[in-house]
Short mmCIF file of C-alpha atoms in Angstrom, two decimals:
data_model
loop_
_atom_site.label_atom_id
_atom_site.label_comp_id
_atom_site.label_asym_id
_atom_site.label_seq_id
_atom_site.Cartn_x
_atom_site.Cartn_y
_atom_site.Cartn_z
CA UNK K 1 113.02 108.52 96.76
CA UNK K 2 112.92 108.38 92.95
CA UNK K 3 109.38 108.30 91.55
CA UNK K 4 109.77 104.86 89.91
CA UNK K 5 110.91 103.35 93.24
CA UNK K 6 107.94 104.97 94.94
CA UNK K 7 105.60 103.19 92.51
CA UNK K 8 107.38 99.88 93.11
CA UNK K 9 106.95 100.32 96.88
CA UNK K 10 103.31 101.36 96.50
CA UNK K 11 102.49 98.19 94.56
CA UNK K 12 104.47 96.13 97.07
CA UNK K 13 102.16 97.50 99.76
CA UNK K 14 99.09 96.53 97.72
CA UNK K 15 100.49 93.01 97.31
CA UNK K 16 101.09 92.97 101.07
CA UNK K 17 97.41 93.74 101.65
CA UNK K 18 96.48 90.78 99.43
CA UNK K 19 98.93 88.61 101.37
CA UNK K 20 97.38 89.61 104.71
CA UNK K 21 93.87 89.06 103.33
CA UNK K 22 94.73 85.60 102.00
CA UNK K 23 96.44 84.63 105.27
CA UNK K 24 93.31 85.61 107.20
CA UNK K 25 91.09 83.53 104.88
CA UNK K 26 93.50 80.61 105.10
CA UNK K 27 93.65 80.75 108.91
CA UNK K 28 89.86 80.93 109.13
CA UNK K 29 89.44 78.03 106.68
CA UNK K 30 92.12 75.68 107.99
CA UNK K 31 92.20 76.41 111.72
CA UNK K 32 89.28 78.67 112.63
CA UNK K 33 89.09 81.93 114.52
CA UNK K 34 88.18 80.56 117.96
CA UNK K 35 90.17 79.02 120.82
CA UNK K 36 88.21 75.74 120.56
CA UNK K 37 88.92 75.53 116.83
CA UNK K 38 92.64 76.15 117.42
CA UNK K 39 92.78 73.40 120.08
CA UNK K 40 90.85 70.96 117.86
CA UNK K 41 93.11 71.69 114.88
CA UNK K 42 96.30 70.88 116.80
CA UNK K 43 95.05 68.23 119.24
CA UNK K 44 92.69 66.49 116.81
CA UNK K 45 88.93 65.85 116.82
CA UNK K 46 87.32 62.55 115.82
CA UNK K 47 83.94 64.11 114.95
CA UNK K 48 85.58 66.54 112.51
CA UNK K 49 88.08 63.92 111.25
CA UNK K 50 90.99 66.07 112.44
CA UNK K 51 94.24 64.20 113.16
CA UNK K 52 96.44 65.30 116.06
CA UNK K 53 99.39 67.30 114.72
CA UNK K 54 102.83 65.90 115.39
CA UNK K 55 106.05 67.82 116.08
CA UNK K 56 107.21 67.17 112.52
CA UNK K 57 103.90 68.12 110.86
CA UNK K 58 104.00 71.52 112.57
CA UNK K 59 107.65 71.96 111.61
CA UNK K 60 106.79 71.28 107.95
CA UNK K 61 104.11 74.00 108.11
CA UNK K 62 106.22 76.63 109.86
CA UNK K 63 109.48 75.99 107.96
CA UNK K 64 108.65 78.09 104.86
CA UNK K 65 107.01 80.68 107.13
CA UNK K 66 110.19 81.18 109.21
CA UNK K 67 112.03 82.34 106.09
CA UNK K 68 109.05 84.19 104.60
CA UNK K 69 108.23 86.06 107.85
CA UNK K 70 111.82 87.22 108.31
CA UNK K 71 112.16 88.38 104.72
CA UNK K 72 108.74 90.03 104.55
CA UNK K 73 109.13 91.87 107.89
CA UNK K 74 112.61 93.08 106.97
CA UNK K 75 111.60 94.32 103.51
CA UNK K 76 108.44 96.01 104.80
CA UNK K 77 110.09 97.63 107.83
CA UNK K 78 113.15 98.84 105.93
CA UNK K 79 110.87 101.05 103.80
CA UNK K 80 110.14 103.00 107.01
CA UNK K 81 113.79 104.13 106.85
CA UNK K 82 112.81 106.30 103.87
CA UNK K 83 110.11 108.09 105.88
CA UNK K 84 110.10 110.65 108.70
CA UNK K 85 109.68 107.82 111.24
CA UNK K 86 113.18 106.40 110.65
CA UNK K 87 114.66 107.88 113.84
CA UNK K 88 111.54 107.63 115.99
CA UNK K 89 111.18 105.30 118.97
CA UNK K 90 107.88 104.19 117.44
CA UNK K 91 109.79 102.53 114.58
CA UNK K 92 112.08 100.62 116.96
CA UNK K 93 109.11 99.47 119.06
CA UNK K 94 107.15 98.48 115.97
CA UNK K 95 110.07 96.46 114.60
CA UNK K 96 110.59 94.56 117.87
CA UNK K 97 106.84 94.01 118.27
CA UNK K 98 106.42 92.56 114.76
CA UNK K 99 109.35 90.15 115.08
CA UNK K 100 108.39 89.02 118.61
CA UNK K 101 104.70 88.55 117.76
CA UNK K 102 105.70 86.72 114.56
CA UNK K 103 107.89 84.38 116.64
CA UNK K 104 105.02 83.72 119.09
CA UNK K 105 102.64 83.01 116.20
CA UNK K 106 105.02 80.41 114.79
CA UNK K 107 106.09 78.76 118.05
CA UNK K 108 102.79 78.61 119.98
CA UNK K 109 101.55 75.35 118.29
CA UNK K 110 104.41 73.46 119.99
CA UNK K 111 103.21 74.56 123.42
CA UNK K 112 99.66 73.48 122.51
CA UNK K 113 100.72 69.93 121.58
CA UNK K 114 102.71 69.49 124.80
CA UNK K 115 99.51 70.16 126.74
CA UNK K 116 99.56 73.88 127.48
CA UNK K 117 96.06 74.74 126.23
CA UNK K 118 96.55 78.38 127.22
CA UNK K 119 98.75 78.79 124.14
CA UNK K 120 95.67 78.47 121.92
CA UNK K 121 94.89 82.01 123.14
CA UNK K 122 98.49 83.02 122.37
CA UNK K 123 98.22 81.56 118.86
CA UNK K 124 94.97 83.37 118.14
CA UNK K 125 95.93 86.70 119.70
CA UNK K 126 99.41 86.72 118.14
CA UNK K 127 97.93 86.02 114.70
CA UNK K 128 95.40 88.86 114.98
CA UNK K 129 97.97 91.20 116.54
CA UNK K 130 100.47 90.43 113.78
CA UNK K 131 97.88 91.25 111.12
CA UNK K 132 97.05 94.54 112.89
CA UNK K 133 100.71 95.54 113.35
CA UNK K 134 101.44 94.84 109.71
CA UNK K 135 98.34 96.78 108.65
CA UNK K 136 99.55 99.70 110.79
CA UNK K 137 102.98 99.55 109.11
CA UNK K 138 101.30 99.51 105.69
CA UNK K 139 99.22 102.51 106.74
CA UNK K 140 102.33 104.48 107.83
CA UNK K 141 104.03 103.74 104.50
CA UNK K 142 100.97 104.48 102.37
CA UNK K 143 100.45 107.78 104.20
CA UNK K 144 104.11 108.72 103.60
CA UNK K 145 103.89 107.92 99.89
CA UNK K 146 100.61 109.82 99.60
CA UNK K 147 102.12 112.93 101.26
CA UNK K 148 104.89 113.01 98.64
CA UNK J 1 119.35 97.45 97.35
CA UNK J 2 122.88 98.92 97.35
CA UNK J 3 122.83 99.01 93.55
CA UNK J 4 120.30 101.88 93.66
CA UNK J 5 123.00 104.10 95.24
CA UNK J 6 125.98 103.29 92.96
CA UNK J 7 126.64 106.05 90.41
CA UNK J 8 128.16 103.95 87.61
CA UNK J 9 127.24 100.29 87.75
CA UNK J 10 129.42 99.39 84.73
CA UNK J 11 132.51 100.48 86.68
CA UNK J 12 131.51 98.55 89.80
CA UNK J 13 133.25 95.17 89.48
CA UNK J 14 131.36 93.66 92.44
CA UNK J 15 127.80 94.75 91.69
CA UNK J 16 127.69 94.09 87.94
CA UNK J 17 128.11 90.27 88.08
CA UNK J 18 125.65 90.10 90.98
CA UNK J 19 122.98 91.92 88.99
CA UNK J 20 123.75 89.82 85.90
CA UNK J 21 123.24 86.67 87.95
CA UNK J 22 120.04 87.97 89.52
CA UNK J 23 118.54 88.94 86.16
CA UNK J 24 119.44 85.60 84.52
CA UNK J 25 117.81 83.73 87.42
CA UNK J 26 114.73 85.92 87.08
CA UNK J 27 114.49 85.07 83.37
CA UNK J 28 114.75 81.37 84.26
CA UNK J 29 112.02 81.81 86.89
CA UNK J 30 109.60 83.41 84.42
CA UNK J 31 110.14 80.59 81.91
CA UNK J 32 109.89 77.86 84.56
CA UNK J 33 106.73 79.43 85.99
CA UNK J 34 104.94 78.93 82.65
CA UNK J 35 105.65 75.19 82.74
CA UNK J 36 104.75 74.80 86.42
CA UNK J 37 101.47 76.74 86.13
CA UNK J 38 100.63 74.81 82.96
CA UNK J 39 101.12 71.52 84.83
CA UNK J 40 99.33 72.49 88.05
CA UNK J 41 96.55 74.92 87.14
CA UNK J 42 96.58 75.06 83.34
CA UNK J 43 97.09 77.91 80.89
CA UNK J 44 93.90 77.67 78.83
CA UNK J 45 90.39 78.38 80.04
CA UNK J 46 89.09 74.77 79.87
CA UNK J 47 92.08 73.37 81.78
CA UNK J 48 91.87 75.99 84.54
CA UNK J 49 88.11 75.52 84.96
CA UNK J 50 88.59 71.76 85.15
CA UNK J 51 91.30 72.14 87.81
CA UNK J 52 89.31 74.64 89.88
CA UNK J 53 85.80 73.25 89.53
CA UNK J 54 86.38 69.62 88.50
CA UNK J 55 84.44 67.63 85.92
CA UNK J 56 81.69 65.16 86.83
CA UNK J 57 81.82 63.38 83.45
CA UNK J 58 85.55 62.69 83.79
CA UNK J 59 85.36 62.02 87.58
CA UNK J 60 87.71 64.93 88.38
CA UNK J 61 87.23 66.47 91.83
CA UNK J 62 87.19 70.28 92.22
CA UNK J 63 90.14 71.94 93.92
CA UNK J 64 89.72 72.02 97.70
CA UNK J 65 89.18 75.51 99.17
CA UNK J 66 92.17 75.32 101.52
CA UNK J 67 94.42 73.98 98.72
CA UNK J 68 93.35 76.87 96.50
CA UNK J 69 93.96 79.44 99.27
CA UNK J 70 97.40 77.95 100.00
CA UNK J 71 98.27 78.14 96.30
CA UNK J 72 97.11 81.74 96.05
CA UNK J 73 98.88 82.74 99.28
CA UNK J 74 102.18 81.31 98.02
CA UNK J 75 101.77 82.95 94.61
CA UNK J 76 101.14 86.38 96.18
CA UNK J 77 104.32 86.11 98.26
CA UNK J 78 106.54 84.98 95.37
CA UNK J 79 105.14 87.50 92.88
CA UNK J 80 105.41 90.46 95.26
CA UNK J 81 109.03 89.70 96.12
CA UNK J 82 110.21 89.03 92.57
CA UNK J 83 108.37 92.01 91.05
CA UNK J 84 109.58 94.43 93.72
CA UNK J 85 113.18 93.34 93.06
CA UNK J 86 112.76 93.44 89.27
CA UNK J 87 111.11 96.88 89.37
CA UNK J 88 113.89 98.44 91.45
CA UNK J 89 116.60 96.92 89.21
CA UNK J 90 114.72 98.09 86.12
CA UNK J 91 114.17 101.61 87.51
CA UNK J 92 117.91 101.87 88.20
CA UNK J 93 119.16 100.42 84.91
CA UNK J 94 116.54 101.72 82.45
CA UNK J 95 116.06 105.19 83.83
CA UNK J 96 114.01 106.88 81.11
CA UNK J 97 111.73 108.25 83.81
CA UNK J 98 108.29 108.40 82.17
CA UNK J 99 108.76 105.20 80.16
CA UNK J 100 109.95 103.13 83.13
CA UNK J 101 107.06 104.34 85.31
CA UNK J 102 104.50 103.30 82.67
CA UNK J 103 106.10 99.87 82.27
CA UNK J 104 106.24 99.29 86.06
CA UNK J 105 102.58 100.34 86.37
CA UNK J 106 101.43 97.94 83.63
CA UNK J 107 103.48 95.11 85.13
CA UNK J 108 102.18 95.57 88.66
CA UNK J 109 98.54 96.18 87.69
CA UNK J 110 98.45 93.09 85.45
CA UNK J 111 100.06 90.97 88.21
CA UNK J 112 97.55 92.25 90.79
CA UNK J 113 94.74 91.67 88.30
CA UNK J 114 95.82 88.08 87.66
CA UNK J 115 95.77 87.27 91.39
CA UNK J 116 92.46 88.99 92.14
CA UNK J 117 90.67 87.56 89.09
CA UNK J 118 91.84 84.05 89.99
CA UNK J 119 90.36 84.57 93.47
CA UNK J 120 87.08 85.98 92.10
CA UNK J 121 86.87 83.22 89.46
CA UNK J 122 87.16 80.50 92.11
CA UNK J 123 84.65 81.98 94.57
CA UNK J 124 82.21 84.08 92.52
CA UNK J 125 82.49 84.44 88.72
CA UNK J 126 84.05 81.45 86.88
CA UNK J 127 84.02 83.32 83.57
CA UNK J 128 86.71 85.72 84.85
CA UNK J 129 89.23 82.95 84.17
CA UNK J 130 89.73 84.56 80.74
CA UNK J 131 90.85 87.83 82.37
CA UNK J 132 93.17 85.83 84.64
CA UNK J 133 94.84 84.15 81.65
CA UNK J 134 95.21 87.47 79.79
CA UNK J 135 96.74 89.30 82.78
CA UNK J 136 98.96 86.30 83.63
CA UNK J 137 100.48 86.35 80.13
CA UNK J 138 100.81 90.16 80.14
CA UNK J 139 102.78 90.34 83.39
CA UNK J 140 105.00 87.40 82.46
CA UNK J 141 105.83 88.87 79.05
CA UNK J 142 106.47 92.37 80.45
CA UNK J 143 108.59 91.02 83.30
CA UNK J 144 110.60 88.95 80.82
CA UNK J 145 111.18 92.00 78.57
CA UNK J 146 112.11 94.16 81.61
CA UNK J 147 114.70 91.61 82.72
CA UNK J 148 116.12 91.39 79.17
CA UNK J 149 116.19 95.20 78.83
CA UNK J 150 117.95 95.53 82.20
CA UNK J 151 120.50 92.88 81.19
CA UNK J 152 121.15 94.70 77.91
CA UNK J 153 121.65 98.06 79.61
CA UNK J 154 123.86 96.57 82.31
CA UNK J 155 126.22 95.03 79.76
CA UNK J 156 125.96 97.14 76.59
CA UNK J 157 124.65 100.62 77.42
CA UNK J 158 127.26 103.40 77.30
CA UNK J 159 126.43 104.79 80.74
CA UNK J 160 124.09 103.62 83.48
#
């Protein structure tokens, strides 16, 4: 890869770290990092003045994320194709895992509002797992750039 | 990113108009962003501080933490995508190696600085707003010049 492109990718990875950091802060501030907090956020809580989320409210939140997740995952993962991992099974597994976990993260609120409280765990675990998988991808790419 | 692999972009009748369109839209984005940021956050220190921290005398509420984090989160995503695209186009079209690397570094560092100083200003040190404004202007101006330079090379350079 040409050196200028390598710099562009390196900075993209740094921006990605900021994006992950801000998403964690946002999740913690708006929803909360516990199962009870997730349930209260979606099902409402009078004491905390939280209104129950409707089907449409959730759709409005996830709509920009559907596009952003797809674009961000694709751009980030396609950089792996420039590394030694491009033909490894690890890359294929990582790609599937990121897209599937991303889908679970986006869709789980709908299962919560129809009464399946168990999906609060799915929401929380998928969010944390997605952050970790993306951090791992960033690590693979940073290590590759550093080696060159 | 197919354009990074084409040997002579001037000869490629499909890629040249696409890149022209992309660069013109980027220029429009950088101009529009000035107006939008000016209207929402402000572009001078007093305006930004008033938006972020409010003003008791004028009965203006401070910006809510979740609103601020949502704004910052959206900005990070947009900036990272547009600057990655612009940098790769610029590296392909303005390939004076050392010069283009310096320009890309200044662009990216100033953009990162603007986002981090805005975050630190809101949560810890309000006086860093000045650094935010400076880095915001620097990355916008450099990005604008990079887009113009790329457009010029795409259409008027002898070989690219």
